[in-house]
């Protein structure tokens, strides 16, 4: 069993910044890709950013360079630095990790419960 704990969400004014963290624990033989998704009010869940073990990243086109994803492999933790926040960034942000729990097991996806980000105008 893999457990994810997200933190760093909250209420911030437009133009402000937040840093989200997601720490994974449990049975982890190998941690592969880590990513952040979000679900805004009235919209489907969407991919925000992803990062592979070696550090290559990808982002949603709509972010306009405002967000940065990073990871600490020694701590099995992924971060999302969010700058110049806009009201349309308001959403629940979810961490997802791709994990091989044990040697010779298949890679499995694990989701956090989410952390609320609210951006006021």
CSV table of N, CA, C and O in Angstrom, one decimal:
chain,number,residue,atom,x,y,z
A,1,UNK,N,0.8,-1.2,0.0
A,1,UNK,CA,0.0,0.0,0.0
A,1,UNK,C,0.9,1.2,0.0
A,1,UNK,O,1.8,1.3,0.8
A,2,UNK,N,0.6,2.2,-0.9
A,2,UNK,CA,1.3,3.5,-1.0
A,2,UNK,C,0.3,4.6,-0.5
A,2,UNK,O,-0.8,4.6,-0.9
A,3,UNK,N,0.9,5.4,0.3
A,3,UNK,CA,0.1,6.5,0.9
A,3,UNK,C,0.7,7.9,0.5
A,3,UNK,O,1.9,8.0,0.6
A,4,UNK,N,-0.2,8.8,0.0
A,4,UNK,CA,0.3,10.1,-0.4
A,4,UNK,C,-0.4,11.2,0.5
A,4,UNK,O,-1.5,11.1,0.8
A,5,UNK,N,0.5,12.1,0.9
A,5,UNK,CA,0.0,13.3,1.7
A,5,UNK,C,0.3,14.5,1.0
A,5,UNK,O,1.5,14.9,0.8
A,6,UNK,N,-0.7,15.3,0.5
A,6,UNK,CA,-0.5,16.6,-0.1
A,6,UNK,C,-0.6,17.7,0.9
A,6,UNK,O,-1.4,17.6,1.9
A,7,UNK,N,0.1,18.8,0.7
A,7,UNK,CA,0.1,19.9,1.6
A,7,UNK,C,0.4,21.2,0.8
A,7,UNK,O,0.9,21.1,-0.3
A,8,UNK,N,0.1,22.3,1.4
A,8,UNK,CA,0.5,23.6,0.8
A,8,UNK,C,-0.6,24.4,0.2
A,8,UNK,O,-0.4,25.6,-0.2
A,9,UNK,N,-1.8,23.8,0.1
A,9,UNK,CA,-2.9,24.6,-0.4
A,9,UNK,C,-3.4,25.6,0.5
A,9,UNK,O,-3.0,25.7,1.7
A,10,UNK,N,-4.3,26.5,0.0
A,10,UNK,CA,-4.9,27.5,0.9
A,10,UNK,C,-5.5,28.6,0.0
A,10,UNK,O,-5.8,28.4,-1.2
A,11,UNK,N,-5.8,29.7,0.7
A,11,UNK,CA,-6.4,30.9,0.1
A,11,UNK,C,-5.3,31.9,-0.2
A,11,UNK,O,-4.6,32.3,0.7
A,12,UNK,N,-5.3,32.4,-1.4
A,12,UNK,CA,-4.3,33.4,-1.8
A,12,UNK,C,-5.0,34.4,-2.7
A,12,UNK,O,-5.9,34.1,-3.5
A,13,UNK,N,-4.5,35.7,-2.7
A,13,UNK,CA,-5.0,36.7,-3.6
A,13,UNK,C,-4.4,36.5,-5.0
A,13,UNK,O,-3.3,35.9,-5.2
A,14,UNK,N,-5.1,37.0,-6.0
A,14,UNK,CA,-4.5,36.9,-7.4
A,14,UNK,C,-3.2,37.6,-7.4
A,14,UNK,O,-2.9,38.6,-6.9
A,15,UNK,N,-2.2,36.9,-8.2
A,15,UNK,CA,-0.9,37.4,-8.2
A,15,UNK,C,0.1,36.8,-7.2
A,15,UNK,O,1.3,36.9,-7.3
A,16,UNK,N,-0.5,36.1,-6.2
A,16,UNK,CA,0.3,35.5,-5.2
A,16,UNK,C,0.9,34.1,-5.6
A,16,UNK,O,0.7,33.7,-6.7
A,17,UNK,N,1.5,33.5,-4.6
A,17,UNK,CA,2.2,32.2,-4.9
A,17,UNK,C,1.9,31.2,-3.8
A,17,UNK,O,1.6,31.5,-2.7
A,18,UNK,N,1.9,29.9,-4.2
A,18,UNK,CA,1.8,28.8,-3.3
A,18,UNK,C,2.8,27.7,-3.8
A,18,UNK,O,3.1,27.6,-5.0
A,19,UNK,N,3.2,26.9,-2.8
A,19,UNK,CA,4.0,25.7,-3.1
A,19,UNK,C,3.4,24.5,-2.6
A,19,UNK,O,3.2,24.4,-1.3
A,20,UNK,N,3.0,23.6,-3.4
A,20,UNK,CA,2.4,22.3,-3.0
A,20,UNK,C,3.4,21.3,-2.9
A,20,UNK,O,4.4,21.2,-3.6
A,21,UNK,N,3.2,20.4,-1.9
A,21,UNK,CA,4.1,19.2,-1.7
A,21,UNK,C,3.3,18.0,-1.7
A,21,UNK,O,2.1,18.0,-1.2
A,22,UNK,N,3.9,16.9,-2.1
A,22,UNK,CA,3.3,15.6,-2.0
A,22,UNK,C,4.3,14.5,-1.7
A,22,UNK,O,5.3,14.3,-2.4
A,23,UNK,N,4.2,13.9,-0.5
A,23,UNK,CA,5.1,13.0,0.0
A,23,UNK,C,4.5,11.6,0.0
A,23,UNK,O,3.4,11.4,0.5
A,24,UNK,N,5.2,10.6,-0.6
A,24,UNK,CA,4.8,9.3,-0.8
A,24,UNK,C,5.5,8.4,0.3
A,24,UNK,O,6.7,8.6,0.5
A,25,UNK,N,4.7,7.5,0.8
A,25,UNK,CA,5.3,6.5,1.8
A,25,UNK,C,4.6,5.2,1.6
A,25,UNK,O,3.6,5.0,1.0
A,26,UNK,N,5.2,4.1,2.2
A,26,UNK,CA,4.7,2.8,2.2
A,26,UNK,C,5.6,1.9,1.4
A,26,UNK,O,6.8,2.0,1.5
A,27,UNK,N,5.0,0.9,0.7
A,27,UNK,CA,5.8,-0.1,0.0
A,27,UNK,C,6.2,0.4,-1.4
A,27,UNK,O,5.3,0.4,-2.3
A,28,UNK,N,7.4,0.9,-1.5
A,28,UNK,CA,7.9,1.5,-2.7
A,28,UNK,C,9.2,0.9,-3.1
A,28,UNK,O,10.2,1.3,-2.5
A,29,UNK,N,9.2,0.0,-4.1
A,29,UNK,CA,10.4,-0.5,-4.6
A,29,UNK,C,11.1,0.5,-5.6
A,29,UNK,O,12.3,0.7,-5.6
A,30,UNK,N,10.2,1.1,-6.4
A,30,UNK,CA,10.7,2.0,-7.5
A,30,UNK,C,9.7,3.0,-7.7
A,30,UNK,O,8.5,2.7,-8.0
A,31,UNK,N,10.1,4.3,-7.6
A,31,UNK,CA,9.2,5.4,-7.9
A,31,UNK,C,9.5,5.9,-9.3
A,31,UNK,O,10.6,6.2,-9.6
A,32,UNK,N,8.5,5.9,-10.2
A,32,UNK,CA,8.7,6.4,-11.6
A,32,UNK,C,8.1,7.8,-11.7
A,32,UNK,O,8.6,8.7,-11.0
A,33,UNK,N,7.2,8.0,-12.6
A,33,UNK,CA,6.7,9.4,-12.9
A,33,UNK,C,5.9,9.9,-11.7
A,33,UNK,O,5.2,9.1,-11.0
A,34,UNK,N,5.9,11.2,-11.5
A,34,UNK,CA,5.1,11.9,-10.5
A,34,UNK,C,4.4,13.0,-11.2
A,34,UNK,O,5.0,13.7,-12.1
A,35,UNK,N,3.2,13.4,-10.8
A,35,UNK,CA,2.5,14.4,-11.6
A,35,UNK,C,1.5,15.1,-10.7
A,35,UNK,O,1.1,14.6,-9.6
A,36,UNK,N,1.0,16.2,-11.1
A,36,UNK,CA,-0.1,17.0,-10.5
A,36,UNK,C,-1.2,17.1,-11.5
A,36,UNK,O,-1.0,17.5,-12.6
A,37,UNK,N,-2.4,16.9,-11.0
A,37,UNK,CA,-3.7,17.1,-11.7
A,37,UNK,C,-4.5,18.1,-10.9
A,37,UNK,O,-4.2,18.4,-9.7
A,38,UNK,N,-5.5,18.7,-11.6
A,38,UNK,CA,-6.4,19.5,-10.8
A,38,UNK,C,-7.8,19.4,-11.4
A,38,UNK,O,-8.0,19.1,-12.6
A,39,UNK,N,-8.8,19.7,-10.6
A,39,UNK,CA,-10.2,19.7,-11.0
A,39,UNK,C,-10.8,21.0,-10.5
A,39,UNK,O,-11.0,21.3,-9.3
A,40,UNK,N,-11.1,21.9,-11.5
A,40,UNK,CA,-11.7,23.2,-11.2
A,40,UNK,C,-13.2,23.0,-11.2
A,40,UNK,O,-13.8,22.1,-11.8
A,41,UNK,N,-13.9,24.0,-10.5
A,41,UNK,CA,-15.4,23.9,-10.5
A,41,UNK,C,-16.0,23.8,-11.9
A,41,UNK,O,-15.7,24.6,-12.7
A,42,UNK,N,-16.8,22.8,-12.1
A,42,UNK,CA,-17.5,22.7,-13.4
A,42,UNK,C,-16.7,22.2,-14.5
A,42,UNK,O,-17.2,22.2,-15.6
A,43,UNK,N,-15.5,21.7,-14.2
A,43,UNK,CA,-14.6,21.2,-15.3
A,43,UNK,C,-14.1,19.8,-14.9
A,43,UNK,O,-14.2,19.3,-13.8
A,44,UNK,N,-13.6,19.1,-16.0
A,44,UNK,CA,-13.0,17.8,-15.8
A,44,UNK,C,-11.6,17.9,-15.2
A,44,UNK,O,-11.0,18.9,-15.3
A,45,UNK,N,-11.2,16.8,-14.6
A,45,UNK,CA,-9.8,16.8,-14.1
A,45,UNK,C,-8.8,16.9,-15.2
A,45,UNK,O,-9.1,16.3,-16.3
A,46,UNK,N,-7.8,17.7,-15.1
A,46,UNK,CA,-6.8,17.8,-16.1
A,46,UNK,C,-5.4,17.7,-15.6
A,46,UNK,O,-5.1,18.0,-14.4
A,47,UNK,N,-4.5,17.3,-16.4
A,47,UNK,CA,-3.1,17.2,-16.1
A,47,UNK,C,-2.5,18.6,-16.0
A,47,UNK,O,-2.6,19.4,-17.0
A,48,UNK,N,-1.8,18.9,-14.9
A,48,UNK,CA,-1.1,20.2,-14.8
A,48,UNK,C,0.3,20.1,-15.2
A,48,UNK,O,0.9,20.9,-16.0
A,49,UNK,N,1.0,19.1,-14.6
A,49,UNK,CA,2.5,19.0,-14.8
A,49,UNK,C,2.9,17.6,-14.5
A,49,UNK,O,2.3,16.9,-13.6
A,50,UNK,N,3.9,17.1,-15.1
A,50,UNK,CA,4.5,15.8,-14.8
A,50,UNK,C,6.0,15.8,-14.8
A,50,UNK,O,6.6,16.7,-15.5
A,51,UNK,N,6.6,14.9,-14.1
A,51,UNK,CA,8.1,14.8,-14.1
A,51,UNK,C,8.5,13.4,-13.9
A,51,UNK,O,7.9,12.6,-13.1
A,52,UNK,N,9.5,12.9,-14.7
A,52,UNK,CA,10.0,11.6,-14.6
A,52,UNK,C,11.2,11.5,-13.7
A,52,UNK,O,11.7,12.6,-13.2
A,53,UNK,N,11.7,10.3,-13.4
A,53,UNK,CA,12.7,10.2,-12.4
A,53,UNK,C,14.0,11.0,-12.7
A,53,UNK,O,14.6,11.6,-11.9
A,54,UNK,N,14.3,11.0,-14.0
A,54,UNK,CA,15.5,11.7,-14.4
A,54,UNK,C,15.4,13.2,-14.4
A,54,UNK,O,16.4,13.9,-14.5
A,55,UNK,N,14.1,13.7,-14.3
A,55,UNK,CA,13.9,15.1,-14.2
A,55,UNK,C,13.3,15.8,-15.4
A,55,UNK,O,13.0,17.0,-15.3
A,56,UNK,N,13.1,15.1,-16.5
A,56,UNK,CA,12.4,15.7,-17.6
A,56,UNK,C,10.9,16.1,-17.2
A,56,UNK,O,10.3,15.3,-16.5
A,57,UNK,N,10.4,17.2,-17.7
A,57,UNK,CA,9.1,17.7,-17.3
A,57,UNK,C,8.2,18.0,-18.4
A,57,UNK,O,8.7,18.2,-19.6
A,58,UNK,N,6.9,18.1,-18.2
A,58,UNK,CA,6.0,18.6,-19.2
A,58,UNK,C,4.9,19.3,-18.4
A,58,UNK,O,4.6,19.0,-17.3
A,59,UNK,N,4.3,20.3,-19.1
A,59,UNK,CA,3.3,21.2,-18.5
A,59,UNK,C,2.1,21.3,-19.4
A,59,UNK,O,2.2,21.2,-20.7
A,60,UNK,N,0.9,21.7,-18.8
A,60,UNK,CA,-0.2,22.1,-19.6
A,60,UNK,C,0.1,23.4,-20.3
A,60,UNK,O,0.7,24.3,-19.7
A,61,UNK,N,-0.3,23.5,-21.6
A,61,UNK,CA,-0.1,24.7,-22.3
A,61,UNK,C,-0.7,26.0,-21.7
A,61,UNK,O,-0.1,27.1,-21.8
A,62,UNK,N,-1.8,25.8,-21.0
A,62,UNK,CA,-2.5,26.9,-20.4
A,62,UNK,C,-1.8,27.6,-19.3
A,62,UNK,O,-2.2,28.7,-18.9
A,63,UNK,N,-0.7,27.0,-18.7
A,63,UNK,CA,-0.1,27.6,-17.6
A,63,UNK,C,0.8,28.8,-17.8
A,63,UNK,O,1.1,29.6,-16.9
A,64,UNK,N,1.2,29.0,-19.1
A,64,UNK,CA,1.9,30.2,-19.5
A,64,UNK,C,3.2,30.3,-18.7
A,64,UNK,O,3.6,31.5,-18.4
A,65,UNK,N,3.9,29.3,-18.3
A,65,UNK,CA,5.2,29.3,-17.7
A,65,UNK,C,5.1,29.7,-16.2
A,65,UNK,O,6.1,30.0,-15.6
A,66,UNK,N,3.9,29.8,-15.6
A,66,UNK,CA,3.8,30.2,-14.2
A,66,UNK,C,4.1,29.2,-13.2
A,66,UNK,O,4.3,29.5,-12.0
A,67,UNK,N,4.0,27.9,-13.5
A,67,UNK,CA,4.2,26.8,-12.6
A,67,UNK,C,5.5,26.1,-12.9
A,67,UNK,O,5.9,26.0,-14.0
A,68,UNK,N,6.1,25.5,-11.8
A,68,UNK,CA,7.3,24.7,-11.9
A,68,UNK,C,7.1,23.4,-11.1
A,68,UNK,O,6.8,23.5,-9.9
A,69,UNK,N,7.3,22.3,-11.7
A,69,UNK,CA,7.3,21.0,-11.0
A,69,UNK,C,8.7,20.5,-10.7
A,69,UNK,O,9.6,20.7,-11.5
A,70,UNK,N,9.0,19.9,-9.5
A,70,UNK,CA,10.3,19.4,-9.2
A,70,UNK,C,10.1,18.2,-8.3
A,70,UNK,O,9.0,17.9,-7.8
A,71,UNK,N,11.1,17.4,-8.0
A,71,UNK,CA,11.0,16.2,-7.2
A,71,UNK,C,12.3,16.0,-6.4
A,71,UNK,O,13.4,16.4,-6.8
A,72,UNK,N,12.2,15.3,-5.3
A,72,UNK,CA,13.3,14.9,-4.5
A,72,UNK,C,13.2,13.4,-4.4
A,72,UNK,O,12.4,12.9,-3.6
A,73,UNK,N,14.1,12.7,-5.2
A,73,UNK,CA,14.0,11.3,-5.2
A,73,UNK,C,14.3,10.6,-3.9
A,73,UNK,O,13.8,9.5,-3.6
A,74,UNK,N,15.2,11.2,-3.2
A,74,UNK,CA,15.6,10.6,-1.9
A,74,UNK,C,14.5,10.6,-0.9
A,74,UNK,O,14.4,9.8,0.0
A,75,UNK,N,13.5,11.6,-1.0
A,75,UNK,CA,12.4,11.7,-0.1
A,75,UNK,C,11.1,11.2,-0.7
A,75,UNK,O,10.0,11.3,-0.1
A,76,UNK,N,11.1,10.8,-2.0
A,76,UNK,CA,9.9,10.4,-2.7
A,76,UNK,C,8.8,11.5,-2.6
A,76,UNK,O,7.6,11.2,-2.3
A,77,UNK,N,9.2,12.7,-2.9
A,77,UNK,CA,8.4,13.9,-2.8
A,77,UNK,C,8.4,14.7,-4.1
A,77,UNK,O,9.5,14.8,-4.7
A,78,UNK,N,7.2,15.2,-4.5
A,78,UNK,CA,7.1,16.0,-5.6
A,78,UNK,C,6.5,17.3,-5.2
A,78,UNK,O,5.7,17.4,-4.3
A,79,UNK,N,6.9,18.4,-5.9
A,79,UNK,CA,6.5,19.8,-5.5
A,79,UNK,C,5.9,20.5,-6.7
A,79,UNK,O,6.2,20.1,-7.9
A,80,UNK,N,5.1,21.4,-6.5
A,80,UNK,CA,4.5,22.3,-7.5
A,80,UNK,C,4.6,23.7,-7.0
A,80,UNK,O,3.8,24.1,-6.1
A,81,UNK,N,5.5,24.5,-7.6
A,81,UNK,CA,5.6,25.9,-7.3
A,81,UNK,C,4.7,26.7,-8.2
A,81,UNK,O,4.8,26.6,-9.5
A,82,UNK,N,3.7,27.4,-7.7
A,82,UNK,CA,2.7,28.1,-8.4
A,82,UNK,C,2.9,29.6,-8.2
A,82,UNK,O,2.7,30.1,-7.1
A,83,UNK,N,3.2,30.4,-9.2
A,83,UNK,CA,3.4,31.8,-9.2
A,83,UNK,C,2.4,32.5,-10.0
A,83,UNK,O,1.7,31.9,-10.9
A,84,UNK,N,2.2,33.8,-9.8
A,84,UNK,CA,1.3,34.6,-10.5
A,84,UNK,C,-0.1,34.0,-10.6
A,84,UNK,O,-0.7,33.9,-11.7
A,85,UNK,N,-0.6,33.5,-9.5
A,85,UNK,CA,-1.9,32.8,-9.5
A,85,UNK,C,-3.1,33.6,-10.0
A,85,UNK,O,-3.1,34.8,-9.7
A,86,UNK,N,-4.0,33.0,-10.7
A,86,UNK,CA,-5.2,33.6,-11.2
A,86,UNK,C,-6.4,33.0,-10.6
A,86,UNK,O,-6.3,31.8,-10.2
A,87,UNK,N,-7.5,33.7,-10.6
A,87,UNK,CA,-8.8,33.1,-10.1
A,87,UNK,C,-9.1,31.7,-10.8
A,87,UNK,O,-9.6,30.8,-10.1
A,88,UNK,N,-8.8,31.6,-12.1
A,88,UNK,CA,-9.1,30.4,-12.8
A,88,UNK,C,-8.2,29.2,-12.4
A,88,UNK,O,-8.5,28.1,-12.8
A,89,UNK,N,-7.2,29.5,-11.6
A,89,UNK,CA,-6.4,28.4,-11.0
A,89,UNK,C,-7.1,27.7,-9.8
A,89,UNK,O,-6.6,26.7,-9.3
A,90,UNK,N,-8.2,28.3,-9.3
A,90,UNK,CA,-8.9,27.7,-8.2
A,90,UNK,C,-9.3,26.3,-8.6
A,90,UNK,O,-10.0,26.1,-9.6
A,91,UNK,N,-9.0,25.4,-7.7
A,91,UNK,CA,-9.3,24.0,-8.0
A,91,UNK,C,-8.8,23.1,-6.8
A,91,UNK,O,-8.0,23.6,-6.0
A,92,UNK,N,-9.2,21.9,-6.8
A,92,UNK,CA,-8.6,20.9,-6.0
A,92,UNK,C,-7.4,20.3,-6.8
A,92,UNK,O,-7.6,19.8,-7.9
A,93,UNK,N,-6.2,20.3,-6.2
A,93,UNK,CA,-5.0,19.8,-6.8
A,93,UNK,C,-4.7,18.4,-6.3
A,93,UNK,O,-4.6,18.2,-5.0
A,94,UNK,N,-4.5,17.4,-7.2
A,94,UNK,CA,-4.2,16.0,-6.8
A,94,UNK,C,-2.8,15.6,-7.2
A,94,UNK,O,-2.4,15.9,-8.3
A,95,UNK,N,-2.2,14.9,-6.4
A,95,UNK,CA,-0.9,14.3,-6.7
A,95,UNK,C,-1.1,12.9,-7.2
A,95,UNK,O,-2.0,12.1,-6.6
A,96,UNK,N,-0.4,12.5,-8.2
A,96,UNK,CA,-0.5,11.1,-8.7
A,96,UNK,C,1.0,10.6,-8.9
A,96,UNK,O,1.8,11.3,-9.5
A,97,UNK,N,1.2,9.4,-8.5
A,97,UNK,CA,2.5,8.8,-8.6
A,97,UNK,C,2.4,7.4,-9.3
A,97,UNK,O,1.4,6.7,-9.1
A,98,UNK,N,3.4,7.0,-10.1
A,98,UNK,CA,3.5,5.7,-10.7
A,98,UNK,C,4.6,4.9,-9.9
A,98,UNK,O,5.8,5.3,-9.9
A,99,UNK,N,4.2,3.8,-9.3
A,99,UNK,CA,5.0,3.1,-8.4
A,99,UNK,C,5.1,1.6,-8.8
A,99,UNK,O,4.1,1.0,-9.1
A,100,UNK,N,6.3,1.1,-8.7
A,100,UNK,CA,6.4,-0.4,-8.7
A,100,UNK,C,6.6,-0.8,-7.2
A,100,UNK,O,7.7,-0.6,-6.6
A,101,UNK,N,5.6,-1.3,-6.6
A,101,UNK,CA,5.6,-1.6,-5.1
A,101,UNK,C,6.7,-2.6,-4.7
A,101,UNK,O,7.4,-2.4,-3.7
A,102,UNK,N,6.9,-3.6,-5.5
A,102,UNK,CA,7.9,-4.6,-5.2
A,102,UNK,C,8.6,-5.1,-6.5
A,102,UNK,O,8.0,-4.9,-7.6
A,103,UNK,N,9.7,-5.6,-6.4
A,103,UNK,CA,10.4,-6.2,-7.6
A,103,UNK,C,9.5,-7.2,-8.3
A,103,UNK,O,8.9,-8.0,-7.7
A,104,UNK,N,9.5,-7.0,-9.6
A,104,UNK,CA,8.7,-7.9,-10.5
A,104,UNK,C,7.2,-7.7,-10.4
A,104,UNK,O,6.5,-8.4,-11.1
A,105,UNK,N,6.7,-6.7,-9.7
A,105,UNK,CA,5.3,-6.3,-9.7
A,105,UNK,C,5.1,-5.3,-10.8
A,105,UNK,O,6.0,-4.6,-11.2
A,106,UNK,N,3.9,-5.2,-11.3
A,106,UNK,CA,3.5,-4.2,-12.3
A,106,UNK,C,3.5,-2.8,-11.6
A,106,UNK,O,3.4,-2.6,-10.4
A,107,UNK,N,3.7,-1.8,-12.5
A,107,UNK,CA,3.6,-0.4,-12.1
A,107,UNK,C,2.2,-0.1,-11.8
A,107,UNK,O,1.3,-0.4,-12.6
A,108,UNK,N,1.9,0.6,-10.7
A,108,UNK,CA,0.6,1.0,-10.3
A,108,UNK,C,0.5,2.5,-10.1
A,108,UNK,O,1.4,3.1,-9.7
A,109,UNK,N,-0.7,3.1,-10.3
A,109,UNK,CA,-1.0,4.5,-10.1
A,109,UNK,C,-1.6,4.6,-8.7
A,109,UNK,O,-2.5,3.9,-8.3
A,110,UNK,N,-1.1,5.7,-8.0
A,110,UNK,CA,-1.7,6.0,-6.7
A,110,UNK,C,-2.0,7.5,-6.7
A,110,UNK,O,-1.3,8.3,-7.2
A,111,UNK,N,-3.2,7.8,-6.1
A,111,UNK,CA,-3.7,9.2,-6.1
A,111,UNK,C,-3.8,9.7,-4.6
A,111,UNK,O,-4.2,9.0,-3.7
A,112,UNK,N,-3.5,11.0,-4.4
A,112,UNK,CA,-3.7,11.6,-3.2
A,112,UNK,C,-5.2,12.0,-3.1
A,112,UNK,O,-5.9,12.0,-4.0
A,113,UNK,N,-5.6,12.5,-1.9
A,113,UNK,CA,-6.9,12.9,-1.7
A,113,UNK,C,-7.2,14.3,-2.1
A,113,UNK,O,-8.3,14.7,-2.3
A,114,UNK,N,-6.1,15.1,-2.4
A,114,UNK,CA,-6.3,16.4,-3.0
A,114,UNK,C,-6.1,17.5,-1.9
A,114,UNK,O,-6.3,17.3,-0.7
A,115,UNK,N,-5.7,18.7,-2.4
A,115,UNK,CA,-5.6,19.9,-1.5
A,115,UNK,C,-6.2,21.1,-2.2
A,115,UNK,O,-6.0,21.3,-3.4
A,116,UNK,N,-7.0,21.8,-1.5
A,116,UNK,CA,-7.7,22.9,-2.1
A,116,UNK,C,-6.9,24.2,-2.3
A,116,UNK,O,-6.2,24.6,-1.4
A,117,UNK,N,-6.9,24.7,-3.5
A,117,UNK,CA,-6.3,26.0,-3.8
A,117,UNK,C,-7.4,27.0,-4.2
A,117,UNK,O,-8.1,26.7,-5.2
A,118,UNK,N,-7.5,28.1,-3.5
A,118,UNK,CA,-8.5,29.1,-3.9
A,118,UNK,C,-7.8,30.4,-4.1
A,118,UNK,O,-7.1,30.9,-3.2
A,119,UNK,N,-8.0,31.0,-5.2
A,119,UNK,CA,-7.4,32.3,-5.6
A,119,UNK,C,-8.5,33.3,-5.7
A,119,UNK,O,-9.4,33.2,-6.6
A,120,UNK,N,-8.4,34.4,-4.9
A,120,UNK,CA,-9.4,35.4,-4.9
A,120,UNK,C,-9.0,36.6,-5.8
A,120,UNK,O,-7.8,36.8,-6.0
A,121,UNK,N,-9.9,37.3,-6.3
A,121,UNK,CA,-9.7,38.5,-7.2
A,121,UNK,C,-9.6,39.8,-6.4
A,121,UNK,O,-9.1,40.8,-6.9
